Every structure is written in structure tokens, then in C-alpha cells.
Coordinates of C-alpha atoms in Angstrom, one line a residue:
M1 CA 12.3 4.2 -28.9
S2 CA 14.7 7.1 -29.8
V3 CA 15.8 5.2 -33.0
V4 CA 12.2 4.6 -34.0
S5 CA 11.3 8.3 -33.4
L6 CA 14.4 9.5 -35.4
I7 CA 13.6 7.3 -38.4
G8 CA 9.9 8.4 -38.3
A9 CA 10.9 12.0 -38.1
V10 CA 13.3 11.7 -41.0
F11 CA 10.6 10.0 -43.1
E12 CA 8.2 12.9 -42.1
A13 CA 10.7 15.6 -43.0
L14 CA 11.5 14.0 -46.4
F15 CA 7.7 13.6 -47.0
L16 CA 7.1 17.3 -46.4
V17 CA 10.1 18.4 -48.6
A18 CA 8.8 16.2 -51.4
L19 CA 5.2 17.4 -50.9
T20 CA 6.4 21.0 -51.0
G21 CA 8.4 20.4 -54.2
L22 CA 5.4 18.8 -55.8
G23 CA 3.1 21.6 -54.9
M24 CA 5.5 24.3 -56.2
A25 CA 6.1 22.3 -59.4
L26 CA 2.4 22.0 -60.1
V27 CA 1.7 25.7 -59.4
S28 CA 4.6 26.8 -61.8
G29 CA 3.8 24.2 -64.5
A30 CA 7.2 22.5 -64.2
T31 CA 7.7 18.8 -65.2
T32 CA 10.3 18.2 -62.5
V33 CA 10.6 18.7 -58.8
G34 CA 13.8 20.4 -57.5
P35 CA 16.5 21.0 -57.3
M36 CA 16.5 19.8 -53.7
W37 CA 20.0 18.9 -52.3
G38 CA 21.3 19.1 -55.9
Q39 CA 18.8 16.5 -57.2
S40 CA 15.7 16.9 -59.5
L41 CA 12.9 14.3 -59.8
S42 CA 10.1 13.8 -62.3
L43 CA 6.6 14.4 -60.9
G44 CA 5.9 10.7 -60.9
S45 CA 9.1 9.8 -59.1
A46 CA 8.5 12.6 -56.5
L47 CA 5.0 11.4 -55.9
A48 CA 6.1 7.8 -55.4
A49 CA 8.9 9.0 -53.1
A50 CA 6.4 11.0 -51.0
A51 CA 4.1 8.0 -50.7
A52 CA 7.0 5.8 -49.6
F53 CA 8.1 8.3 -47.0
L54 CA 4.5 8.5 -45.7
L55 CA 4.2 4.8 -45.4
G56 CA 7.6 4.6 -43.6
R57 CA 6.5 7.3 -41.1
T58 CA 3.2 5.5 -40.5
A59 CA 5.0 2.2 -39.8
M60 CA 7.3 4.0 -37.3
V61 CA 4.3 5.6 -35.6
V62 CA 2.6 2.2 -35.1
I63 CA 5.8 0.6 -33.8
G64 CA 6.3 3.6 -31.4
A65 CA 2.8 3.3 -30.1
W66 CA 3.2 -0.4 -29.4
S67 CA 6.5 0.2 -27.7
T68 CA 5.1 3.0 -25.6
A69 CA 2.1 0.9 -24.4
R70 CA 4.5 -2.0 -23.6
L71 CA 6.8 0.3 -21.7
N72 CA 3.9 1.9 -19.6
A73 CA 2.6 -1.6 -18.7
A74 CA 6.1 -2.7 -17.7
V75 CA 6.6 0.4 -15.5
T76 CA 3.3 0.0 -13.8
R77 CA 3.9 -3.7 -13.1
E78 CA 7.5 -3.2 -11.9
E79 CA 6.8 -0.2 -9.6
R80 CA 3.7 -1.8 -8.1
A81 CA 5.5 -5.0 -7.5
R82 CA 8.6 -3.3 -6.0
L83 CA 6.5 -1.1 -3.6
A84 CA 4.1 -3.9 -2.6
H85 CA 6.9 -6.5 -2.1
S86 CA 9.0 -4.1 -0.1
Y87 CA 6.0 -3.2 2.1
L88 CA 5.2 -6.9 2.8
A89 CA 8.8 -7.6 3.6
T90 CA 8.8 -5.1 6.5
G91 CA 8.0 -6.0 10.0
W92 CA 4.5 -5.7 11.5
A93 CA 5.6 -2.7 13.6
I94 CA 6.4 -0.7 10.4
Q95 CA 3.1 -1.8 8.7
H96 CA 1.1 -1.1 11.8
N97 CA 2.4 2.5 11.9
E98 CA 1.5 3.1 8.2
P99 CA -1.1 5.9 7.9
A100 CA -4.5 4.6 6.9
G101 CA -5.1 4.7 3.1
R102 CA -1.5 5.7 2.3
L103 CA -0.4 2.4 0.8
Q104 CA -3.6 2.2 -1.3
E105 CA -3.1 5.7 -2.6
L106 CA 0.6 5.0 -3.5
L107 CA -0.2 1.7 -5.3
T108 CA -3.0 3.3 -7.4
T109 CA -3.0 7.1 -7.9
F110 CA 0.7 7.6 -7.4
I111 CA 1.7 4.6 -9.6
N112 CA -0.6 5.9 -12.3
R113 CA 1.2 9.3 -12.1
V114 CA 4.6 7.5 -12.3
T115 CA 3.3 5.8 -15.5
L116 CA 2.2 9.2 -16.8
A117 CA 5.7 10.6 -16.0
V118 CA 7.3 7.8 -18.0
N119 CA 4.9 8.5 -20.8
A120 CA 5.7 12.2 -20.7
L121 CA 9.4 11.5 -20.7
N122 CA 8.9 9.2 -23.7
Q123 CA 6.9 11.9 -25.6
A124 CA 9.6 14.4 -24.7
V125 CA 12.3 12.1 -26.2
V126 CA 10.2 11.6 -29.3
A127 CA 9.6 15.3 -29.7
A128 CA 13.2 16.2 -29.1
V129 CA 14.5 13.6 -31.6
S130 CA 11.9 14.7 -34.2
L131 CA 12.7 18.3 -33.6
T132 CA 16.3 17.6 -34.1
A133 CA 15.6 15.7 -37.3
F134 CA 13.6 18.6 -38.7
L135 CA 16.2 21.2 -37.8
V136 CA 18.9 19.1 -39.5
A137 CA 16.7 18.8 -42.6
G138 CA 16.1 22.6 -42.5
L139 CA 19.9 23.2 -42.2
L140 CA 20.4 21.2 -45.3
V141 CA 17.8 23.2 -47.2
D142 CA 18.7 26.6 -45.9
A143 CA 21.4 26.8 -43.1
I144 CA 21.0 30.5 -42.3
A145 CA 17.2 30.6 -41.8
T146 CA 17.2 27.3 -39.8
A147 CA 20.0 28.5 -37.6
A148 CA 18.1 31.6 -36.8
A149 CA 15.0 29.5 -35.9
L150 CA 17.2 27.2 -33.7
G151 CA 18.5 30.2 -31.8
A152 CA 15.0 31.5 -31.2
L153 CA 13.8 28.1 -29.9
A154 CA 16.7 27.9 -27.5
L155 CA 15.9 31.4 -26.1
I156 CA 12.3 30.4 -25.7
A157 CA 13.2 27.2 -23.8
L158 CA 15.4 29.1 -21.4
G159 CA 12.7 31.6 -20.7
L160 CA 10.2 28.9 -19.8
I161 CA 12.5 27.3 -17.1
P162 CA 11.0 29.3 -14.2
L163 CA 7.5 28.2 -15.2
R164 CA 8.5 24.6 -15.2
R165 CA 10.0 25.0 -11.7
R166 CA 6.7 26.5 -10.5
I167 CA 4.9 23.4 -11.9
R168 CA 7.3 21.1 -10.1
S169 CA 6.9 22.8 -6.7
G170 CA 3.1 22.9 -7.0
A171 CA 3.1 19.1 -7.9
V172 CA 5.0 18.4 -4.7
A173 CA 2.3 20.1 -2.7
S174 CA -0.4 18.2 -4.7
A175 CA 1.2 14.8 -4.0
K176 CA 1.3 15.6 -0.3
S177 CA -2.3 16.8 -0.4
N178 CA -3.5 13.6 -2.1
L179 CA -1.9 11.4 0.5
N180 CA -3.6 13.4 3.3
F181 CA -6.9 13.2 1.6
A182 CA -6.6 9.4 1.1
G183 CA -5.8 9.0 4.8
S184 CA -8.8 11.2 5.8
I185 CA -11.2 9.2 3.6
S186 CA -9.9 5.9 5.0
E187 CA -10.3 7.1 8.6
L188 CA -13.8 8.5 8.1
G189 CA -14.8 5.3 6.2
A190 CA -13.9 3.2 9.2
L191 CA -16.1 5.3 11.4
A192 CA -19.3 4.8 9.5
M193 CA -21.2 3.2 12.4
E194 CA -20.2 6.0 14.7
M195 CA -21.3 8.6 12.2
H196 CA -24.8 7.1 12.2
T197 CA -24.9 6.5 15.9
F198 CA -23.8 10.1 16.9
G199 CA -25.8 11.8 14.0
V200 CA -22.8 13.6 12.6
R201 CA -23.3 12.8 8.9
K202 CA -23.3 16.6 8.1
R203 CA -19.9 17.1 9.8
F204 CA -18.5 14.1 7.9
V205 CA -19.7 15.7 4.6
E206 CA -18.1 19.0 5.6
R207 CA -14.8 17.4 6.6
I208 CA -14.6 15.5 3.2
D209 CA -15.6 18.6 1.3
R210 CA -13.0 20.7 3.0
D211 CA -10.2 18.1 2.5
S212 CA -11.3 17.6 -1.1
D213 CA -11.3 21.4 -1.8
V214 CA -7.7 21.6 -0.6
T215 CA -6.6 18.8 -2.9
V216 CA -8.6 20.1 -5.8
E217 CA -7.3 23.6 -5.4
T218 CA -3.7 22.5 -5.2
Q219 CA -4.1 20.4 -8.4
R220 CA -6.0 23.2 -10.1
R221 CA -3.0 25.5 -9.8
V222 CA -0.6 22.8 -11.1
N223 CA -3.0 22.1 -14.1
F224 CA -3.3 25.8 -15.0
L225 CA 0.5 26.2 -15.2
T226 CA 0.9 22.9 -17.1
Y227 CA -1.9 23.7 -19.6
A228 CA -0.6 27.2 -20.1
L229 CA 3.0 26.2 -20.8
A230 CA 2.6 24.9 -24.3
P231 CA 0.3 27.7 -25.6
I232 CA 2.7 30.3 -24.2
Y233 CA 5.5 28.5 -26.1
V234 CA 3.5 28.4 -29.3
S235 CA 2.6 32.1 -29.1
I236 CA 6.3 33.1 -28.6
A237 CA 7.4 30.7 -31.4
Y238 CA 4.8 32.0 -33.8
S239 CA 6.0 35.5 -33.1
A240 CA 9.6 34.4 -33.9
L241 CA 8.4 32.7 -37.1
L242 CA 6.5 35.9 -38.1
V243 CA 9.7 37.9 -37.6
G244 CA 11.5 35.4 -39.8
V245 CA 9.0 35.7 -42.6
G246 CA 9.3 39.5 -42.4
A247 CA 13.0 39.2 -42.7
F248 CA 12.6 37.0 -45.9
A249 CA 10.4 39.7 -47.4
L250 CA 12.9 42.5 -46.6
V251 CA 16.0 40.7 -47.7
G252 CA 14.5 39.1 -50.8
S253 CA 13.6 35.5 -51.6
G254 CA 15.6 32.9 -53.4
E255 CA 14.1 29.7 -54.8
L256 CA 10.4 29.6 -54.1
A257 CA 10.5 25.8 -53.4
V258 CA 13.3 26.2 -51.0
I259 CA 11.5 29.0 -49.0
G260 CA 8.3 26.9 -49.0
A261 CA 10.2 23.8 -47.7
V262 CA 12.0 25.8 -45.0
L263 CA 8.7 27.3 -43.8
L264 CA 6.9 24.0 -43.8
L265 CA 9.8 22.3 -41.9
M266 CA 9.9 25.1 -39.4
L267 CA 6.2 24.9 -38.8
R268 CA 6.4 21.2 -38.2
A269 CA 9.4 21.7 -36.0
L270 CA 7.3 24.2 -34.1
A271 CA 4.7 21.5 -33.5
Y272 CA 7.3 19.2 -32.1
G273 CA 8.7 22.0 -30.0
Q274 CA 5.2 22.5 -28.6
Q275 CA 5.0 18.8 -27.8
L276 CA 8.4 18.9 -26.2
T277 CA 7.4 21.9 -24.0
A278 CA 4.1 20.3 -23.0
S279 CA 5.8 17.0 -22.2
M280 CA 8.4 18.7 -20.0
G281 CA 5.6 20.5 -18.2
A282 CA 3.7 17.3 -17.6
L283 CA 6.9 15.6 -16.5
A284 CA 7.5 18.3 -13.9
S285 CA 4.0 17.8 -12.5
H286 CA 4.4 14.0 -12.3
L287 CA 7.9 13.7 -10.9
P288 CA 7.0 14.5 -7.3
F289 CA 4.8 11.4 -7.3
L290 CA 7.7 9.3 -8.5
D291 CA 9.9 10.8 -5.8
S292 CA 7.3 9.8 -3.2
I293 CA 7.2 6.2 -4.6
T294 CA 11.0 6.0 -4.6
S295 CA 11.5 7.4 -1.1
T296 CA 8.7 5.2 0.4
T297 CA 10.1 2.0 -1.4
S298 CA 13.6 2.8 -0.1
F299 CA 12.3 3.3 3.4
Y300 CA 10.5 -0.1 3.3
E301 CA 13.6 -1.8 1.8
N302 CA 15.8 -0.3 4.5
H303 CA 13.4 -1.7 7.2
A304 CA 13.0 -5.2 5.9
D305 CA 12.2 -7.8 8.5
L306 CA 15.2 -9.9 9.2
S307 CA 14.8 -13.6 10.0
G308 CA 17.0 -16.0 11.9
T309 CA 17.8 -19.5 10.8
E310 CA 17.4 -21.6 14.0
Q311 CA 14.7 -24.3 14.2
P312 CA 14.4 -25.8 17.7
Q313 CA 12.7 -29.1 18.2
H314 CA 9.7 -27.5 20.0
A315 CA 8.3 -24.0 20.6
T316 CA 8.2 -24.5 24.3
P317 CA 9.3 -24.0 27.0
L318 CA 8.9 -20.2 26.4
E319 CA 11.1 -18.2 28.6
V320 CA 11.0 -14.4 29.0
V321 CA 14.0 -12.8 30.7
N322 CA 13.9 -9.1 31.8
L323 CA 11.9 -8.2 28.7
S324 CA 11.2 -4.5 28.1
Y325 CA 9.8 -2.5 25.2
E326 CA 9.7 1.3 24.5
Y327 CA 7.4 2.9 21.9
A328 CA 9.6 6.0 22.2
P329 CA 12.7 6.8 24.3
G330 CA 11.7 7.0 27.9
K331 CA 8.1 5.7 27.3
N332 CA 8.1 2.1 28.4
A333 CA 5.1 0.0 27.4
L334 CA 6.6 -3.1 29.2
Q335 CA 9.4 -3.2 31.8
G336 CA 11.5 -6.1 33.1
A337 CA 9.0 -8.9 32.4
T338 CA 10.4 -12.3 33.5
F339 CA 8.4 -15.6 33.4
R340 CA 8.4 -19.1 31.9
V341 CA 5.6 -21.0 30.2
E342 CA 5.7 -24.8 29.9
R343 CA 4.4 -27.0 27.2
G344 CA 0.6 -27.4 27.3
E345 CA 0.1 -24.8 30.0
A346 CA -2.7 -22.2 30.0
V347 CA -1.8 -18.7 31.2
G348 CA -4.4 -15.9 31.6
I349 CA -3.1 -12.3 31.3
V350 CA -5.2 -9.6 32.9
G351 CA -4.7 -6.0 33.8
P352 CA -6.2 -2.5 33.2
S353 CA -6.4 -1.0 29.8
G354 CA -3.1 0.3 28.5
A355 CA -1.1 -1.8 31.0
G356 CA 1.0 -3.5 28.3
K357 CA -0.9 -6.7 27.8
S358 CA -1.2 -6.4 24.0
T359 CA 2.4 -5.3 23.7
L360 CA 3.5 -8.4 25.5
A361 CA 1.5 -10.5 23.1
Q362 CA 3.1 -8.8 20.1
L363 CA 6.5 -9.5 21.6
L364 CA 5.7 -13.1 22.2
L365 CA 4.4 -13.4 18.6
G366 CA 7.7 -11.9 17.3
V367 CA 6.0 -9.0 15.4
R368 CA 7.8 -6.5 17.7
R369 CA 11.4 -6.7 18.8
P370 CA 12.2 -6.0 22.5
T371 CA 14.1 -2.9 23.5
H372 CA 15.9 -4.9 26.2
G373 CA 15.9 -8.5 27.5
E374 CA 15.4 -11.8 25.8
L375 CA 12.7 -14.2 24.7
L376 CA 13.9 -17.8 24.6
V377 CA 12.3 -20.6 22.6
S378 CA 13.5 -23.9 24.0
G379 CA 16.6 -22.0 25.0
T380 CA 17.1 -20.3 21.6
P381 CA 16.7 -16.5 21.4
L382 CA 13.5 -15.6 19.3
N383 CA 15.5 -13.2 17.2
D384 CA 17.6 -16.2 16.0
I385 CA 14.6 -18.3 15.1
D386 CA 13.5 -18.8 11.5
H387 CA 10.4 -16.7 11.0
A388 CA 8.6 -19.3 8.8
W389 CA 9.2 -22.0 11.4
W390 CA 7.9 -19.8 14.2
A391 CA 4.8 -18.8 12.2
K392 CA 3.8 -22.4 11.8
R393 CA 4.0 -23.1 15.5
V394 CA 2.6 -19.9 17.0
T395 CA -0.7 -18.4 16.0
F396 CA -2.8 -15.5 17.1
V397 CA -6.5 -14.7 17.6
P398 CA -7.2 -10.9 17.7
Q399 CA -10.0 -9.2 19.6
D400 CA -11.6 -8.2 16.3
A401 CA -11.7 -10.9 13.7
R402 CA -10.8 -9.8 10.2
L403 CA -12.0 -12.0 7.4
L404 CA -11.2 -12.2 3.7
T405 CA -13.8 -11.7 1.0
G406 CA -14.2 -15.4 0.0
S407 CA -15.4 -18.7 1.2
A408 CA -15.2 -20.1 4.8
A409 CA -12.6 -22.7 3.7
E410 CA -10.4 -19.9 2.2
N411 CA -10.7 -17.9 5.4
I412 CA -9.6 -20.9 7.5
R413 CA -6.8 -21.9 5.2
F414 CA -5.7 -18.2 4.8
F415 CA -3.2 -18.6 1.9
R416 CA -1.5 -21.6 3.6
D417 CA -1.7 -24.1 0.7
H418 CA -0.2 -26.9 2.7
I419 CA -3.4 -27.1 4.9
D420 CA -5.7 -29.7 3.3
D421 CA -9.5 -29.9 3.4
A422 CA -9.4 -32.4 6.3
A423 CA -7.4 -30.0 8.4
V424 CA -9.8 -27.2 7.6
R425 CA -12.8 -29.3 8.7
D426 CA -11.0 -30.4 11.8
A427 CA -10.1 -26.9 12.8
A428 CA -13.7 -25.7 12.2
A429 CA -14.9 -28.6 14.4
K430 CA -12.5 -27.7 17.2
A431 CA -13.6 -24.0 17.1
H432 CA -17.3 -25.2 17.2
I433 CA -18.1 -23.4 14.0
L434 CA -18.4 -26.4 11.7
D435 CA -22.1 -27.0 12.3
D436 CA -22.9 -23.3 11.5
L437 CA -20.9 -23.5 8.3
E438 CA -22.4 -26.7 7.1
K439 CA -25.8 -25.1 7.2
L440 CA -24.8 -22.7 4.5
P441 CA -25.7 -23.5 0.9
Q442 CA -22.3 -24.8 -0.1
G443 CA -21.0 -25.6 3.3
L444 CA -17.4 -24.7 3.8
D445 CA -17.2 -23.5 0.2
S446 CA -19.9 -21.0 0.8
H447 CA -19.0 -17.4 0.0
L448 CA -19.2 -15.3 3.2
G449 CA -19.8 -11.9 1.6
E450 CA -17.7 -8.8 1.7
R451 CA -15.1 -9.4 4.5
G452 CA -17.3 -12.2 6.0
G453 CA -20.3 -9.9 6.3
R454 CA -22.8 -12.8 6.2
L455 CA -21.5 -14.1 9.6
S456 CA -22.4 -12.8 13.1
G457 CA -19.7 -11.4 15.4
G458 CA -19.5 -14.7 17.4
Q459 CA -19.3 -16.7 14.2
R460 CA -16.6 -14.5 12.9
Q461 CA -14.6 -14.9 16.1
R462 CA -14.9 -18.7 16.1
L463 CA -13.9 -18.7 12.4
A464 CA -10.8 -16.7 13.4
I465 CA -10.0 -19.4 16.1
A466 CA -10.5 -22.1 13.4
R467 CA -8.0 -20.3 11.2
A468 CA -5.5 -20.2 14.1
L469 CA -6.0 -23.9 14.8
A470 CA -5.8 -25.1 11.2
G471 CA -2.0 -25.2 11.2
R472 CA -2.0 -27.3 14.4
P473 CA 0.1 -24.8 16.4
E474 CA 2.1 -25.5 19.5
I475 CA 1.2 -22.1 21.0
L476 CA -2.0 -20.2 20.8
I477 CA -2.1 -16.5 21.8
L478 CA -5.5 -14.8 22.1
D479 CA -6.1 -11.1 22.7
E480 CA -9.5 -10.7 24.5
P481 CA -11.3 -13.0 22.1
T482 CA -14.7 -12.8 24.0
S483 CA -14.8 -9.2 24.9
S484 CA -17.8 -8.2 22.7
L485 CA -19.5 -11.6 22.2
D486 CA -22.9 -12.9 23.4
A487 CA -23.1 -15.5 26.1
V488 CA -23.6 -18.4 23.7
S489 CA -20.6 -17.5 21.5
E490 CA -18.5 -16.9 24.7
R491 CA -19.5 -20.3 26.0
L492 CA -18.5 -22.1 22.8
I493 CA -15.1 -20.3 22.7
R494 CA -14.5 -21.3 26.4
Q495 CA -15.3 -24.8 25.5
T496 CA -12.8 -24.8 22.6
L497 CA -10.1 -23.5 24.9
S498 CA -10.8 -26.0 27.6
E499 CA -10.6 -28.8 25.1
L500 CA -7.2 -27.5 23.8
K501 CA -5.7 -27.4 27.3
G502 CA -2.8 -29.7 27.7
E503 CA -2.5 -30.2 23.9
T504 CA -1.7 -26.6 23.0
T505 CA 0.1 -24.0 25.1
I506 CA -2.4 -21.1 25.5
L507 CA -1.7 -17.5 26.5
I508 CA -4.9 -15.5 26.7
I509 CA -5.4 -11.8 27.4
A510 CA -8.7 -11.8 29.3
H511 CA -11.4 -9.3 29.4
R512 CA -13.9 -11.4 31.4
L513 CA -13.4 -13.4 34.5
S514 CA -15.4 -16.3 33.0
T515 CA -12.8 -16.7 30.3
L516 CA -10.0 -17.4 32.8
K517 CA -11.7 -20.5 34.4
F518 CA -9.6 -23.0 32.5
C519 CA -6.2 -21.3 33.1
D520 CA -3.5 -22.9 35.2
R521 CA -1.9 -19.6 36.1
I522 CA -2.9 -15.9 36.1
M523 CA -0.5 -13.1 35.2
V524 CA -1.4 -9.5 36.3
V525 CA 0.1 -6.7 34.3
E526 CA -0.1 -3.2 35.6
R527 CA 1.7 0.0 34.3
G528 CA 3.9 -2.1 32.1
K529 CA 5.1 -4.5 34.9
I530 CA 4.1 -8.0 36.0
T531 CA 2.8 -7.5 39.5
S532 CA 1.6 -11.0 40.2
L533 CA 1.9 -14.5 38.6
G534 CA 0.7 -17.8 39.9
A535 CA -2.2 -20.1 40.5
P536 CA -5.6 -18.3 40.4
Q537 CA -6.1 -18.6 44.2
T538 CA -2.6 -17.3 44.9
V539 CA -3.0 -14.3 42.6
Q540 CA -6.4 -13.6 44.2
K541 CA -4.6 -13.2 47.5
E542 CA -1.5 -11.4 46.2
S543 CA -3.0 -8.9 43.7
P544 CA -5.1 -6.0 44.9
F545 CA -6.2 -5.4 41.3
F546 CA -7.4 -8.9 40.8
R547 CA -9.1 -8.9 44.1
R548 CA -10.9 -5.7 43.3
S549 CA -12.0 -7.2 40.1
I550 CA -13.5 -10.2 41.9
D551 CA -15.0 -8.0 44.6
S552 CA -16.8 -6.0 41.9
L553 CA -19.0 -9.1 41.4
D554 CA -20.8 -8.1 44.6
T555 CA -21.3 -11.7 45.5
D556 CA -21.0 -13.7 48.8
L557 CA -19.5 -16.7 47.0
P558 CA -16.3 -18.2 48.6
L559 CA -13.0 -16.8 47.8
G560 CA -12.1 -19.7 45.4
F561 CA -11.5 -18.4 41.9
E562 CA -13.2 -21.2 40.2
S563 CA -16.4 -20.7 42.0
I564 CA -16.4 -17.0 41.1
A565 CA -15.6 -17.8 37.5
V566 CA -18.5 -20.2 37.3
S567 CA -20.8 -17.6 38.8
S568 CA -19.7 -15.0 36.3
Q569 CA -20.1 -17.2 33.1
E570 CA -23.3 -15.6 32.1
E571 CA -22.6 -12.2 33.6
G572 CA -19.5 -11.7 31.6
T573 CA -17.8 -9.6 34.2
A574 CA -15.1 -7.3 32.8
I575 CA -11.7 -6.9 34.6
D576 CA -10.0 -4.2 32.6
S577 CA -10.7 -1.3 34.9

């Protein structure tokens, strides 16, 4: 790029010198142009040389534009890939803690600003090289006048340094403000239903307007300084040029063609100096966005999720030994959990909200690493297990099903290309969603709308279960899968789980007593500790919490857990309080 710019600038300088000579020769009636650098040319030769120089400059401009476009595209692709890949390589705990909307803002607005920074740097290099070429040409024509102009340009550049620093500090504040605004918009967008329900649309508008005003005002100050930088430079440079012309008039002129060439070269150099100043100002405003991208990418790369290499024969038995997890020092979400789950067993996990049930599920999935203790898979520590191997054998169904914008088959397959169509249909049948999907216009290939919006809540949850079953897992972990479903959807999900019992190891965090009917054992988690674990009837006798949950049914049914569970099937009694 620098070479192309230099060649283009030399062609332009030669063109201007030739053009000036031609003009002066025509005005004076001369038949030759020059002498310039000790050479004289006929008018025809000078005209042909000027045309050749112009064509050469045009060619260099086109090559430079092509190179710039290619460079910008490469930078955008490379920076986006590096940021996205490093983010996806981190563990779930890092991704879960990422502020809402931040990654999207970094991958779009911030990457665009990085591209603009590269473009500004490229323009600065082009301007600097071109300015140098014109100054060299000026020195060859008239060394004294050009040296004076060069000194003036240097003084101007030094005087504008504080202004560029102000632009840089303002851009830092602007970058931070943009991230905050993106997070605020993402948060409010996720609360659209609540906005309508509670009638707070006006307050939402006020909040967005306030956050937007902060962002816009911060950027306005940066833009003002950036836009003012180049005009200030030009005004000072024109003043210096005017002083130079006055000096020529006082001292007396030499060759008219030489003076004209010097003035024309200095004016063109002034234009490149303006471009250089503007580019440096733009670069100062864009660099904080590059700093944010670089620091974020480095953070992700330093927190890459490390995988083991062990691949046991089976995923069970699953043994938890004195397992603890702290979200912050001294703040235990789970303490001293110890239990063993055998192959094909169904274990229900209950407890009040915030007791540590979901944290336990995340530890079992391997998306969080325990602070203390061990989780053994067929006797092998989970930290030593190959992540890809574990992911094929253990799946998860969250409380709120999240679907892709695509077809039912794509949602069930979920980027796992090794799962064929037969496995997709089989999983849909086991989840009792196949009949519903086959009623759609294109069956399993039917588009489900934006994030599965064409399906009901119960259908979405059963589709999420089908997704989990498509890989034929050995262990299925569910986090309150029926907490907000209607009685029909809940019954179908219970039927699916009952049919899987014995074939698949199931651990289910339960919100309703009816969901626990099929479980072999019940685990009660309170205040981060396992307070009871055993057969349903045993836990009913041992656990005051579980007993209070059953007593809240206000029924005279016998104490046997199964009878109570049957009674509560349609009632959907909650046990999280």
C-alpha cells in the first residue's frame, strides 16, 4: 500500500510540475517548457509527459482503492472470527456472565469501528507518503521555500497533539457508553411482555431516551473535535502559506515557472497534510473500540474451556463426592454434596427456590467446575473426561425451551450433523411431539417461525426434550421442565419420562409433585445442602420440607407418595416454597 501510494504521489507531483510548466510557457509564448531540473521539453513532449503521469496516477489510485477494500474486508472477517471463536471456546460460566447485548455490540458496531480505524490508518499512511513525495519534489524545485514550508507543517502538527488526545479520551467514554446502551436495550427488549402487562411503556421510552441521549452526547463531543481538527489545520497552514507568498514578494522572485511549481506543489502538499490530520483524528476516535475488542478477545482466550481426554465405557455410575461450589468467596451455592446414581435410575431433585438445585445440575453437566470435591464418571473425574464424549452422553432440558429460527428437524438435530432423519423422527416420537409436527404443512421440515414462535409453550418444551433425546444420551438432566405447562403437556412429558425409565438415567429438578411419580429416589436440597435422599416414602418421613409440601395438598389421602402424586397430577401442586 505504501509503495502504491508513493508511486501515485510521484506521478501526481510530476504531472503538476509538467502542467505548471505548460501553463507558464503558453502564457509567455515560449515554445519549450523549462528548464525544470536542468531539462527543457517541447510543448508536445511536455503535454505527452503530463498525460502519461496522469494515467500512471489514475492506475495507482485504482490499485490503492482495490487494496484498501480488500484489507478492510480481511480485517472485518479476521476480527469477527477471532472474537466469536474465542467467545465460543470459553466455558458456559463465562458466557453466562456476559452482559446482555455486549457480544452483539462488539461483533457489529465495535468491529465496524475497528475497520474504520484500519481505513483511517491506511489513509494516514497514504497521506504521509504522498506528502513526503510532494515535499521532496518541492525541495528539488526550490529547497529554501520547501524547507520553510516543511518547518511550518511540523510546528502545526505538534500544536495539534493536545486536540488529538482529547479526541482519544472522548472516544474511550463513547465506547463505554455504547456498550452500556446495547446492554440496556437488550434488557428492556427481553421484558416486552412485562412492559405491556404493567403498563410502563412510557417509562421504557423514557429510559431508552435517557440512555440514548448519554450515548449521543458523548459521541457528539468526539465528532465535534474530530471534524474541527482538519479545518483548524488548514486555516493555520493557509496562514503559513500566505506568509510564504508575502516573503516571495518582499525578497523578489526568480523563475516564474519555478515559483508557480513550488506554490502548486505546496498547495497539493497542504491537501495531503489536511488528509493526514483528519485521518489521525479519526484514528484517535476509533482506537478505543479496537482496544475494547483486543482486551475482550484476550480475556476470552485466557479463559478457554479446557477439555480432558478420558473416555470411559459408560457415563454411569455417576458419583458425587463432597461436592461444593462458591459463586464468590464465602458464598456457597452448594456444600458437601455426596451421592451416587446408578445406570437407568430416576432421581427427583426438590427444594425451595435458591437452594442450589440448578447449580447442582450445572455441575453435573460439566458447564461449571466445582470449588471443592469430585464428580466421578465410572470412576473417572469429570474434569479428565473428553468434553465431546461427555456432551454426546449427557443432555439437558431447561425450564424455558429456546428454539432456533428454522424447521422442526433443524431444531431437533441442533447442528449435530451425525444425527440422521430416522433419529430425529424417533426422538420426536419419544417426546410425544411427532403427531403435532406432522400436522404442519411440511411436517418435520416446516419452518417454526422466529425462534419457534408458531409452537405453543408445551410443544416447545416437548421439542426441547426431542432435541435432548435425538443423540440417544445415557443421562438426561431436566430443570423443572413442566413448571409452566398446561395439564395436557405435563401429562405427555411425564409419559415420556416414564417410558425412558430404566433405559436412560434421569435426574429431574421438580417443580410439581406430579412430575416425581416415576422417580426411584428423591433428593431434597435446602440452603445448598442435601438434607434427605432416598425412596419417596423414606424421604416423606425424613424431610420436614417434603412433608410440608405434601401436607399443603390439604388432602386425606394415605401417606404413600405415589397416591399423593396421582392425586396431584391435574392439580400441578408446586413444591418450591
